mmCIF file of C-alpha atoms and ligand atoms in Angstrom:
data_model
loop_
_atom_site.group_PDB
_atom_site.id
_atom_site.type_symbol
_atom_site.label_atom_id
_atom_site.label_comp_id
_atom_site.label_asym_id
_atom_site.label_seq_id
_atom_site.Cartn_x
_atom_site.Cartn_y
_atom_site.Cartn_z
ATOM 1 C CA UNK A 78 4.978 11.833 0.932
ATOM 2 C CA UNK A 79 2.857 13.364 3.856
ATOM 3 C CA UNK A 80 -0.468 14.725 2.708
ATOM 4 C CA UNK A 81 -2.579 17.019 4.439
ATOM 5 C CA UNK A 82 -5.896 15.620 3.993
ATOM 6 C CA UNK A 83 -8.851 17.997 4.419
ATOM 7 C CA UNK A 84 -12.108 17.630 2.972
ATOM 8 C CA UNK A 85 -11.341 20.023 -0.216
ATOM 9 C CA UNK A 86 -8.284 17.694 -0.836
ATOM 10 C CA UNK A 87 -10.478 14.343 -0.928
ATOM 11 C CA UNK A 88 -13.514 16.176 -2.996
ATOM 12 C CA UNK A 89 -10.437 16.856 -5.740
ATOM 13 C CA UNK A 90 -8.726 13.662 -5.391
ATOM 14 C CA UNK A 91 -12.377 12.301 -5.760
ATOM 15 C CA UNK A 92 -13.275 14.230 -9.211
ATOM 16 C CA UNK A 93 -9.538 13.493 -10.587
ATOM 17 C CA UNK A 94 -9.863 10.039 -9.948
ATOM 18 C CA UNK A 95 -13.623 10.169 -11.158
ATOM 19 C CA UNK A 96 -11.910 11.574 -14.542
ATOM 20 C CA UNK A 97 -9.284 9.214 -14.954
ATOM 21 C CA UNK A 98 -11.065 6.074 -14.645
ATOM 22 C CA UNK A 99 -13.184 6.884 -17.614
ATOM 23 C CA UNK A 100 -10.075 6.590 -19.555
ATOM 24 C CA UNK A 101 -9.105 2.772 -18.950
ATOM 25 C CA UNK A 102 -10.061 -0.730 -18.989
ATOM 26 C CA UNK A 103 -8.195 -1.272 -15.491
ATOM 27 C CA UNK A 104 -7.708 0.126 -12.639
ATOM 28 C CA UNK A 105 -4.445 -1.029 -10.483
ATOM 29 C CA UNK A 106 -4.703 -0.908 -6.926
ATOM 30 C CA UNK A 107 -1.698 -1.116 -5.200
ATOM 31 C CA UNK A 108 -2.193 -1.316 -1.091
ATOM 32 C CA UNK A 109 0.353 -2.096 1.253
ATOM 33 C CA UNK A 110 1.340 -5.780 1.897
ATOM 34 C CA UNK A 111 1.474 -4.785 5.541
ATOM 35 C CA UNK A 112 -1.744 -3.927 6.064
ATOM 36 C CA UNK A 113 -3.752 -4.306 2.873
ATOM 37 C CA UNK A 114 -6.979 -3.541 4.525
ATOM 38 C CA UNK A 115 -5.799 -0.394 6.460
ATOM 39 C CA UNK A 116 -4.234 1.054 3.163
ATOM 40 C CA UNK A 117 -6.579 0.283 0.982
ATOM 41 C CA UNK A 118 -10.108 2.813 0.539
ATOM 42 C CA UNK A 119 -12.851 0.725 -0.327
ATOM 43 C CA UNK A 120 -14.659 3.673 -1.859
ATOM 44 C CA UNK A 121 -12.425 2.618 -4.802
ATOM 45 C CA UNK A 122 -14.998 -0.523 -5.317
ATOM 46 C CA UNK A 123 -17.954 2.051 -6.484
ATOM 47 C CA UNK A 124 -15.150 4.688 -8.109
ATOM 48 C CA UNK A 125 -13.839 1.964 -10.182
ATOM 49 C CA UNK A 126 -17.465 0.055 -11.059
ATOM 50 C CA UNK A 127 -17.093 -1.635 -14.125
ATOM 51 C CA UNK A 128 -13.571 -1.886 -14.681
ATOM 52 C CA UNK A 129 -11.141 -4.737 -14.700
ATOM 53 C CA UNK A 130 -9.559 -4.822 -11.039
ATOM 54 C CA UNK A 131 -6.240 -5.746 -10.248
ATOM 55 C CA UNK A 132 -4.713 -5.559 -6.643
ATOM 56 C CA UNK A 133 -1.089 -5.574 -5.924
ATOM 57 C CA UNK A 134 0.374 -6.233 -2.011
ATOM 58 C CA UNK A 135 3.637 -4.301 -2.849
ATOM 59 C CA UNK A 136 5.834 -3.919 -0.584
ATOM 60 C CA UNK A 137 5.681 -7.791 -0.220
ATOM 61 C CA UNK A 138 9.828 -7.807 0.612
ATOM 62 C CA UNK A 139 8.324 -6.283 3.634
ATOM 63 C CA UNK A 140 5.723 -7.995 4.716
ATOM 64 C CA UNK A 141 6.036 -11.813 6.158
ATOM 65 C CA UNK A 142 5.536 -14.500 3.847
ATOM 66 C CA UNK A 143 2.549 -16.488 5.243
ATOM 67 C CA UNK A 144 0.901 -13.264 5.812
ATOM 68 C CA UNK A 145 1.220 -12.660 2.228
ATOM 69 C CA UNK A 146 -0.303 -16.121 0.848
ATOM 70 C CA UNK A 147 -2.909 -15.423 2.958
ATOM 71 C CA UNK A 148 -4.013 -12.193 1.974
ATOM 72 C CA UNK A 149 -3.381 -13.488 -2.277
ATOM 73 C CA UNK A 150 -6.382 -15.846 -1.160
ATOM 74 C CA UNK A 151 -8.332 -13.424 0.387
ATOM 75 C CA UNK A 152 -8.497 -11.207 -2.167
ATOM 76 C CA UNK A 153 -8.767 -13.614 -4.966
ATOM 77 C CA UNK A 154 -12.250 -14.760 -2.806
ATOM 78 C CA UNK A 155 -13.388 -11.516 -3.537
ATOM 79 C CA UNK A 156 -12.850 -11.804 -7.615
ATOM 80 C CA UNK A 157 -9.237 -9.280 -7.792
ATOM 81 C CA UNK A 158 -6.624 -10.540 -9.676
ATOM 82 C CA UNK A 159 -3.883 -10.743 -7.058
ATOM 83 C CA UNK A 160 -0.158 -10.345 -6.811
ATOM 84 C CA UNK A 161 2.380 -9.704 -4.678
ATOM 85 C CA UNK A 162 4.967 -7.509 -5.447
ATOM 86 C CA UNK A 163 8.429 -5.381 -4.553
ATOM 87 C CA UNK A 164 7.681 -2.041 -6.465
ATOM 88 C CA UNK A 165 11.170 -1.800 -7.155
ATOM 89 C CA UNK A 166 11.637 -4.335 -9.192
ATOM 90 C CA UNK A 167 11.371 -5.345 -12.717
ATOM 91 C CA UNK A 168 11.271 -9.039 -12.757
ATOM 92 C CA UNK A 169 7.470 -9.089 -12.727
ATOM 93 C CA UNK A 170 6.557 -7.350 -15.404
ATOM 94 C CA UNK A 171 5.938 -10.997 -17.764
ATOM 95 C CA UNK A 172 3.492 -12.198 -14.718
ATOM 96 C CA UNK A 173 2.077 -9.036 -14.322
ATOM 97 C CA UNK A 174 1.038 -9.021 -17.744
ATOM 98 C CA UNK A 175 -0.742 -12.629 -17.681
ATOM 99 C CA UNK A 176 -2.824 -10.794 -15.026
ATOM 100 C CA UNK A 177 -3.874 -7.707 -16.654
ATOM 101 C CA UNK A 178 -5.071 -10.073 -19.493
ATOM 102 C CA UNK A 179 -7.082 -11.927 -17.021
ATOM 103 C CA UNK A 180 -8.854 -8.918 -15.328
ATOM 104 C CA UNK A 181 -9.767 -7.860 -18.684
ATOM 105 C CA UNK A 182 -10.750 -11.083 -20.420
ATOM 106 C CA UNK A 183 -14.032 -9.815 -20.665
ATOM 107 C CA UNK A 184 -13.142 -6.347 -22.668
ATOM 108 C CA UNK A 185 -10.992 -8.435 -25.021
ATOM 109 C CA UNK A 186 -13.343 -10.710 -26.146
ATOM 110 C CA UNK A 187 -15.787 -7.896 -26.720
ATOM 111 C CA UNK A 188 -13.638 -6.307 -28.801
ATOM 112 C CA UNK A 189 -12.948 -9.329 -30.419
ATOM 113 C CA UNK A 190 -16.499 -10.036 -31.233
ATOM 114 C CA UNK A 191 -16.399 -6.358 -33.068
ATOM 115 C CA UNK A 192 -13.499 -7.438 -35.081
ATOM 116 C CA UNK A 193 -10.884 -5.027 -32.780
ATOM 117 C CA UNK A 194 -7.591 -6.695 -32.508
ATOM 118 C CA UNK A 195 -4.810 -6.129 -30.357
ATOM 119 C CA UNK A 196 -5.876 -2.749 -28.789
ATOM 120 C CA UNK A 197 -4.036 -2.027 -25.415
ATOM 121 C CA UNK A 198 -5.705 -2.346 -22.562
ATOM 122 C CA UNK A 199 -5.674 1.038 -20.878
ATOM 123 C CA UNK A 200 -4.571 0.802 -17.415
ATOM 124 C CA UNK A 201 -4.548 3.561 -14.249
ATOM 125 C CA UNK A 202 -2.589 2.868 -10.657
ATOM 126 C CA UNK A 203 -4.230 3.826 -7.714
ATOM 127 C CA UNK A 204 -3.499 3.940 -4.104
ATOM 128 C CA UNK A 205 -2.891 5.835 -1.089
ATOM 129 C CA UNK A 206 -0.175 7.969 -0.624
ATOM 130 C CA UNK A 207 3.481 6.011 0.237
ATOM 131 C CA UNK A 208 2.012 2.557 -1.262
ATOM 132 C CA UNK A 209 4.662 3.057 -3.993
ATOM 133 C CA UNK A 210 2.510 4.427 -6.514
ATOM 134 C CA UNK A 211 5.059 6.316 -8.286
ATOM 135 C CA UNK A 212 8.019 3.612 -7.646
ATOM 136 C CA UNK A 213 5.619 1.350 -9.644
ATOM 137 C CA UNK A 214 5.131 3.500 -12.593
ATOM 138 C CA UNK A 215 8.802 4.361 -12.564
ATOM 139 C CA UNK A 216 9.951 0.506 -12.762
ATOM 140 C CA UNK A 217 7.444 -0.565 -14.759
ATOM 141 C CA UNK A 218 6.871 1.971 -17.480
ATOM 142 C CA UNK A 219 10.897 3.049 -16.770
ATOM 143 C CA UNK A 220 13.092 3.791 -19.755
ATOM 144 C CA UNK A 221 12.211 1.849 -21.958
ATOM 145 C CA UNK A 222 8.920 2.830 -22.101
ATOM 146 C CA UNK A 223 7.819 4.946 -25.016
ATOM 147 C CA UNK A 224 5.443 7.877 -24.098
ATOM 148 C CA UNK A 225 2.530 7.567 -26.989
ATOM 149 C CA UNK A 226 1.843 11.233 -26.374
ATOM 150 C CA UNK A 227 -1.466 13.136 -25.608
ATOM 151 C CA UNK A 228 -4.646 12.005 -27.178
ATOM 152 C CA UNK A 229 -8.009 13.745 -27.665
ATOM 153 C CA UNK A 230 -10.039 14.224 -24.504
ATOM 154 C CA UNK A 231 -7.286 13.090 -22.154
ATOM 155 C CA UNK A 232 -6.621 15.749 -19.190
ATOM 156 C CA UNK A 233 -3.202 17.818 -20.825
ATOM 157 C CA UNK A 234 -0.456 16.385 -18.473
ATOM 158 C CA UNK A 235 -1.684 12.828 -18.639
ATOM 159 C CA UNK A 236 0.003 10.854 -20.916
ATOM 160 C CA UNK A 237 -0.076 7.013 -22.060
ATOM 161 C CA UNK A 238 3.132 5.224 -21.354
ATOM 162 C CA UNK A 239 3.562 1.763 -23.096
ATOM 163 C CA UNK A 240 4.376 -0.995 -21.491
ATOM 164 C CA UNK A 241 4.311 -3.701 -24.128
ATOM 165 C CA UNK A 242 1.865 -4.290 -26.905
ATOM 166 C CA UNK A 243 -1.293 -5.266 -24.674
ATOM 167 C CA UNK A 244 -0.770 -2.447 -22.286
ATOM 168 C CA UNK A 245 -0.912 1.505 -21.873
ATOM 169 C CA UNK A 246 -0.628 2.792 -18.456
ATOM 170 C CA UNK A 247 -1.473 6.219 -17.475
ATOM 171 C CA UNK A 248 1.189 7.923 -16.115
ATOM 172 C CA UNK A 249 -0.170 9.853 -13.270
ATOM 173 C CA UNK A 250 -1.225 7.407 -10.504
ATOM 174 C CA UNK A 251 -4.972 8.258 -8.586
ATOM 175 C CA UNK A 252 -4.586 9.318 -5.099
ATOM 176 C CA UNK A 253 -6.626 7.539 -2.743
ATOM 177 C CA UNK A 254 -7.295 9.347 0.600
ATOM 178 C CA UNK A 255 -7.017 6.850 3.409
ATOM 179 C CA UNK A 256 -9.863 5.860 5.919
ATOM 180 C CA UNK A 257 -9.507 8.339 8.341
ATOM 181 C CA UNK A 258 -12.519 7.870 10.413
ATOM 182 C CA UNK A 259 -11.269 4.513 11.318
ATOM 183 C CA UNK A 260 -8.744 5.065 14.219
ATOM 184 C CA UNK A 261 -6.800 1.485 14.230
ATOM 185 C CA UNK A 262 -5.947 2.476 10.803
ATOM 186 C CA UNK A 263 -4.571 5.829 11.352
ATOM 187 C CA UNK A 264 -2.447 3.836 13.815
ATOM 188 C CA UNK A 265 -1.249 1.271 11.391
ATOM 189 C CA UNK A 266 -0.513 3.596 8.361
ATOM 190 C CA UNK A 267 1.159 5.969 11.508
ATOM 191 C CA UNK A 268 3.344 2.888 12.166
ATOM 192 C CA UNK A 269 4.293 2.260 8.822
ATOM 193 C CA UNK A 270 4.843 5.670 8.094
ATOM 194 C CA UNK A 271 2.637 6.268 5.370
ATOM 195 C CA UNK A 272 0.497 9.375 7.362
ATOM 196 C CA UNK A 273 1.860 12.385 9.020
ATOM 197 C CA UNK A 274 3.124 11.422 12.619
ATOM 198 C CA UNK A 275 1.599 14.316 13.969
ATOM 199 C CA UNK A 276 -1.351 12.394 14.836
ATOM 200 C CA UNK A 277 0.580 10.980 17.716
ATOM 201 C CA UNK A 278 4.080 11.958 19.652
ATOM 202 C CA UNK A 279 6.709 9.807 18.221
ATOM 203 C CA UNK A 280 6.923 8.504 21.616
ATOM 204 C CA UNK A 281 3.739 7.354 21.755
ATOM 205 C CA UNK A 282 3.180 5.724 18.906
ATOM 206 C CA UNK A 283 6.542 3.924 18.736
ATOM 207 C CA UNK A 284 5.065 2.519 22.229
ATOM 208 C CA UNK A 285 2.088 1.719 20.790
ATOM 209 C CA UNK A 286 4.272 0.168 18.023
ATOM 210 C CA UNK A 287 6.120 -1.775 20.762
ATOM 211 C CA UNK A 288 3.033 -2.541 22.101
ATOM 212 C CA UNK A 289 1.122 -3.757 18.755
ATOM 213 C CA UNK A 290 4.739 -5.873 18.110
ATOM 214 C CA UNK A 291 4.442 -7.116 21.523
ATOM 215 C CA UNK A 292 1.163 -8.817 21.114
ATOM 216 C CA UNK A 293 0.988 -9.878 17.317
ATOM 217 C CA UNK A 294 4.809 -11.311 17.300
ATOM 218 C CA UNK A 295 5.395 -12.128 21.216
ATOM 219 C CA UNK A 296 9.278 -12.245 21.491
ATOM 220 C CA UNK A 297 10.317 -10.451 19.165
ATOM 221 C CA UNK A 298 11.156 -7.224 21.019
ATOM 222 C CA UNK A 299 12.778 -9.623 23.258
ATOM 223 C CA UNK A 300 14.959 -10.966 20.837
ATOM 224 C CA UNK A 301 16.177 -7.680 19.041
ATOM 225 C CA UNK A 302 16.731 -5.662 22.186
ATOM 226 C CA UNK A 303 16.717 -8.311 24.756
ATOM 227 C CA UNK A 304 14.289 -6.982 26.740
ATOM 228 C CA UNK A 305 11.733 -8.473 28.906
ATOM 229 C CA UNK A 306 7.971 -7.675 27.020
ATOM 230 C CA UNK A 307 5.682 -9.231 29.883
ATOM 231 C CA UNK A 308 3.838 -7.313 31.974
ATOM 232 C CA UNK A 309 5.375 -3.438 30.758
ATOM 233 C CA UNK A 310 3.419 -0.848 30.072
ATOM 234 C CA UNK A 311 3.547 0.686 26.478
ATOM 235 C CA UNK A 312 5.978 3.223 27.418
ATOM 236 C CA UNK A 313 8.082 1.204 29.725
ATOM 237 C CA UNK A 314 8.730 -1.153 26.803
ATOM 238 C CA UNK A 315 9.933 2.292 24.960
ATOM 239 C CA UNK A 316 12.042 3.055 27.840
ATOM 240 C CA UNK A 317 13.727 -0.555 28.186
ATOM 241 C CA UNK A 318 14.667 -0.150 24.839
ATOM 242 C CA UNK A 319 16.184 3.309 25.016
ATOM 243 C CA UNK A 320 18.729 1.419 28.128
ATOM 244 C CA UNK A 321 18.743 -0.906 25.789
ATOM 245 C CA UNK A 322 20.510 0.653 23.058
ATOM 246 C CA UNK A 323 22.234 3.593 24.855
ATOM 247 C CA UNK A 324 19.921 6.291 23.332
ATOM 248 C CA UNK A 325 20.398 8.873 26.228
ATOM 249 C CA UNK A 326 20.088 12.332 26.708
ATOM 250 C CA UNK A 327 23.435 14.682 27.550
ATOM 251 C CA UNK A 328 22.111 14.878 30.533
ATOM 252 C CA UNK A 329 22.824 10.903 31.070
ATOM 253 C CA UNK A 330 19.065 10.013 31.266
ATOM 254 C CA UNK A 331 16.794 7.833 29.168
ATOM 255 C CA UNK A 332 16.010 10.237 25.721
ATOM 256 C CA UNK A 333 12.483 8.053 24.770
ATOM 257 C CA UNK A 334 12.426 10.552 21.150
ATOM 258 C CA UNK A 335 15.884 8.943 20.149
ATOM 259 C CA UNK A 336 14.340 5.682 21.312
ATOM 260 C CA UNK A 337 11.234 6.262 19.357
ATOM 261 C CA UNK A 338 12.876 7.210 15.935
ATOM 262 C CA UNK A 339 15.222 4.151 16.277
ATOM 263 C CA UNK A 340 12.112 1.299 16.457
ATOM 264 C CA UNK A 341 10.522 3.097 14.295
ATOM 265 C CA UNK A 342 13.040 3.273 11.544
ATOM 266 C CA UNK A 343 13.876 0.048 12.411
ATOM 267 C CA UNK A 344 10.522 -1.728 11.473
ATOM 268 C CA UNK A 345 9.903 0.893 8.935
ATOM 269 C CA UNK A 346 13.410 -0.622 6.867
ATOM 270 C CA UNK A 347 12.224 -4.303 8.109
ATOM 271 C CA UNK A 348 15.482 -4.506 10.259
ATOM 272 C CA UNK A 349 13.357 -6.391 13.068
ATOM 273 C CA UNK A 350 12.104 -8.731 10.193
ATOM 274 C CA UNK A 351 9.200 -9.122 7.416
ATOM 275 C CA UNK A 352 6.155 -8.289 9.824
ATOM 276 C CA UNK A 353 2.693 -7.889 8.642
ATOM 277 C CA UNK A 354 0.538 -6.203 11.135
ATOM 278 C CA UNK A 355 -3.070 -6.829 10.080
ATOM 279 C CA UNK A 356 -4.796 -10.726 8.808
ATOM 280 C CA UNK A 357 -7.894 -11.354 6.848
ATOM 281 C CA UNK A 358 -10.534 -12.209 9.314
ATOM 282 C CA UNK A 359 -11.678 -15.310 9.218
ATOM 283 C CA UNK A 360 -14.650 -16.481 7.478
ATOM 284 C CA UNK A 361 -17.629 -17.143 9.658
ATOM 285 C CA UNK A 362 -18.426 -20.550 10.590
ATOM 286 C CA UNK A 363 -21.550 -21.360 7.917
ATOM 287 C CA UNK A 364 -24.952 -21.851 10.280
HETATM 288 P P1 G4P B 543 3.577 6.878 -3.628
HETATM 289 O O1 G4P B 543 3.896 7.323 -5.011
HETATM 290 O O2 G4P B 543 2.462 5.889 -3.586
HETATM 291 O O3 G4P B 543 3.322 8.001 -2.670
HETATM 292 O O4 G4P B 543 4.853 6.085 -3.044
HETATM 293 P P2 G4P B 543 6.384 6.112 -3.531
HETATM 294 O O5 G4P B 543 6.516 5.460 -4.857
HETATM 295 O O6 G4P B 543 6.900 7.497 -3.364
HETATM 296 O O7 G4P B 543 7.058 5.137 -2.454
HETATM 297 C C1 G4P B 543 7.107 5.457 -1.081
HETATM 298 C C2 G4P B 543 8.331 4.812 -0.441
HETATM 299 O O8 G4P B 543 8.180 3.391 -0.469
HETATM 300 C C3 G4P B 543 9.652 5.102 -1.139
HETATM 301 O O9 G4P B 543 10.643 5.157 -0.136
HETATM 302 C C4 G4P B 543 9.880 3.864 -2.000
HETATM 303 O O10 G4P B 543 11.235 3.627 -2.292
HETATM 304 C C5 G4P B 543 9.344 2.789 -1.076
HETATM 305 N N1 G4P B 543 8.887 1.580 -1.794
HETATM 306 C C6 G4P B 543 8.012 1.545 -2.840
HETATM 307 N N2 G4P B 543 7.774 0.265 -3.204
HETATM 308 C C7 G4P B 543 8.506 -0.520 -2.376
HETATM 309 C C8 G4P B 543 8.652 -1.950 -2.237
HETATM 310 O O11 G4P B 543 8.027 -2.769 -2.941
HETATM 311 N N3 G4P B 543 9.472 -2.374 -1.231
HETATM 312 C C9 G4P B 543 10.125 -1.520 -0.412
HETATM 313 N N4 G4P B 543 10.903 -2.033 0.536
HETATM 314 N N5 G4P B 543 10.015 -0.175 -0.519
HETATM 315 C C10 G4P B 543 9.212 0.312 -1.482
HETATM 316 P P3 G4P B 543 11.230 6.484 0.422
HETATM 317 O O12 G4P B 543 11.904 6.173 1.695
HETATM 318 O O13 G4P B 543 10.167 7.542 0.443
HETATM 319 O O14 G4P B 543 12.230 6.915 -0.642
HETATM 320 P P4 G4P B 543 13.569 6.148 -1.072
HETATM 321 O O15 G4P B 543 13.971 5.278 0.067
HETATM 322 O O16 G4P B 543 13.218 5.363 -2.289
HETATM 323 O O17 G4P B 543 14.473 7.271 -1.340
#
């Protein structure tokens, strides 16, 4: 899903969002395992002030595995409740659980002291668009989820969708817009797909993607295409791997926009391997 974003759009998203949360306990925050930091919008931290907090690195088939520890103990350094996840499937559900009851410990004991018993937590997913928002809801709340129908002062359309006794999830997810201003991360969502490639040519930012591959796993390029990756230009890594795999025009010459869609689709469906693009910086020495 390619949103448009203009200002309107984010002022709505915004106001929805600032609706919503009222409603739970929790707020889910799904980002993308392959770059957690460039799809995640920190304005999120003041939207969601308050609330239990729960990040999930979906996607996490995708993204490599070291990559992935790392960023569990990055976040949990800043106080989420962490998990990695594949949005499309079930299996975590039990684990997921034990987390929501951590992140809201707090509320639960409260209502405990007030002699409330087992009432749901009251969760919301959140994210960017193409995190897997809507994947998510479907596995999770799937099927065999009853829908406990519209309650008082809930926006019409929303409804609660149980997931087990401790948990209600909203069923619309909030859309997060994503942090435009900052160009690397236009590029990485652009390279994962998850904003309109209009930004760029698709054959320039697959050979900025086979530029960014280049330098954060050296060989690999080398390895799926067998080309050579020292000393090539951006576009004349594009162009080795168009002779590379045949992608030519009619015409007999080098077509770079067959080229393009091929790498891209090919790191897009993980076909050159679980790559995560972006690490947690690391910490400053202590003077
Ligand atoms: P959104 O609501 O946040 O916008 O995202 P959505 O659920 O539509 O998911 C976006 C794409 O990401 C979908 O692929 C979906 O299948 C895929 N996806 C979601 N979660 C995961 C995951 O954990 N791992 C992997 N590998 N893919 C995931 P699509 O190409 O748009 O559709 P389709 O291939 O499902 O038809």
């Amino acid at each position: 899903m390619n949103i448009q974003w203009y200002p309107g759009h984010m002022t709505k998203a915004k106001r929805a969002m600032k609706e919503d949360v009222k409603l739970v306990d929790l707020v889910i925050e799904l980002v993308d395992a392959r770059a957690p930091l460039a799809s995640r919008n920190p304005d999120i931290d003041s939207l969601a002030a308050g609330k239990g907090r729960v990040i999930l690195l979906n996607k996490a088939d995708l993204a490599s595995e070291k990559a992935n520890a790392a960023w569990i103990a990055y976040f949990e350094s800043q106080g989420f409740q962490v998990m990695k996840i594949d949005a499309r499937a079930k299996a975590t559900l039990k684990q997921l659980n034990a987390l929501i009851q951590e992140a809201c410990k707090e509320k639960i004991e409260r209502d405990r002291r007030r002699g409330i018993l087992n009432r749901p937590v009251r969760a919301m997913v959140v994210g960017i668009p193409n995190v897997g928002k809507s994947t998510f809801i479907n596995s999770f709340a799937g099927k065999a989820a009853a829908k406990t129908g519209n309650k008082p002062g809930v926006t019409k359309g929303n409804q609660w969708i149980r997931l087990n006794k401790q948990v209600e999830l909203l069923d619309t997810p909030g859309i997060l817009w994503p942090k435009f201003e900052d160009q690397r991360v236009g590029l990485l969502l652009a390279f994962l797909g998850s904003i309109n490639d209009e930004i760029l040519e698709k054959d320039e930012l697959a050979s900025e993607l086979a530029d960014y591959l280049r330098n954060i796993t050296p060989g690999l390029l080398k390895e799926r295409y067998g080309i050579e990756e020292d000393g090539k230009k951006p576009y004349e890594l594009l162009d080795e791997i168009a002779t590379a795999r045949a992608c030519l025009t009619k015409g007999g010459v080098n077509d770079l926009t067959k080229a393009a869609r091929l790498l891209l689709d090919e790191f897009r469906g993980g076909k050159l391997g679980r790559i995560t693009l972006e690490m947690p910086e690391k910490k400053e020495e202590a003077e």
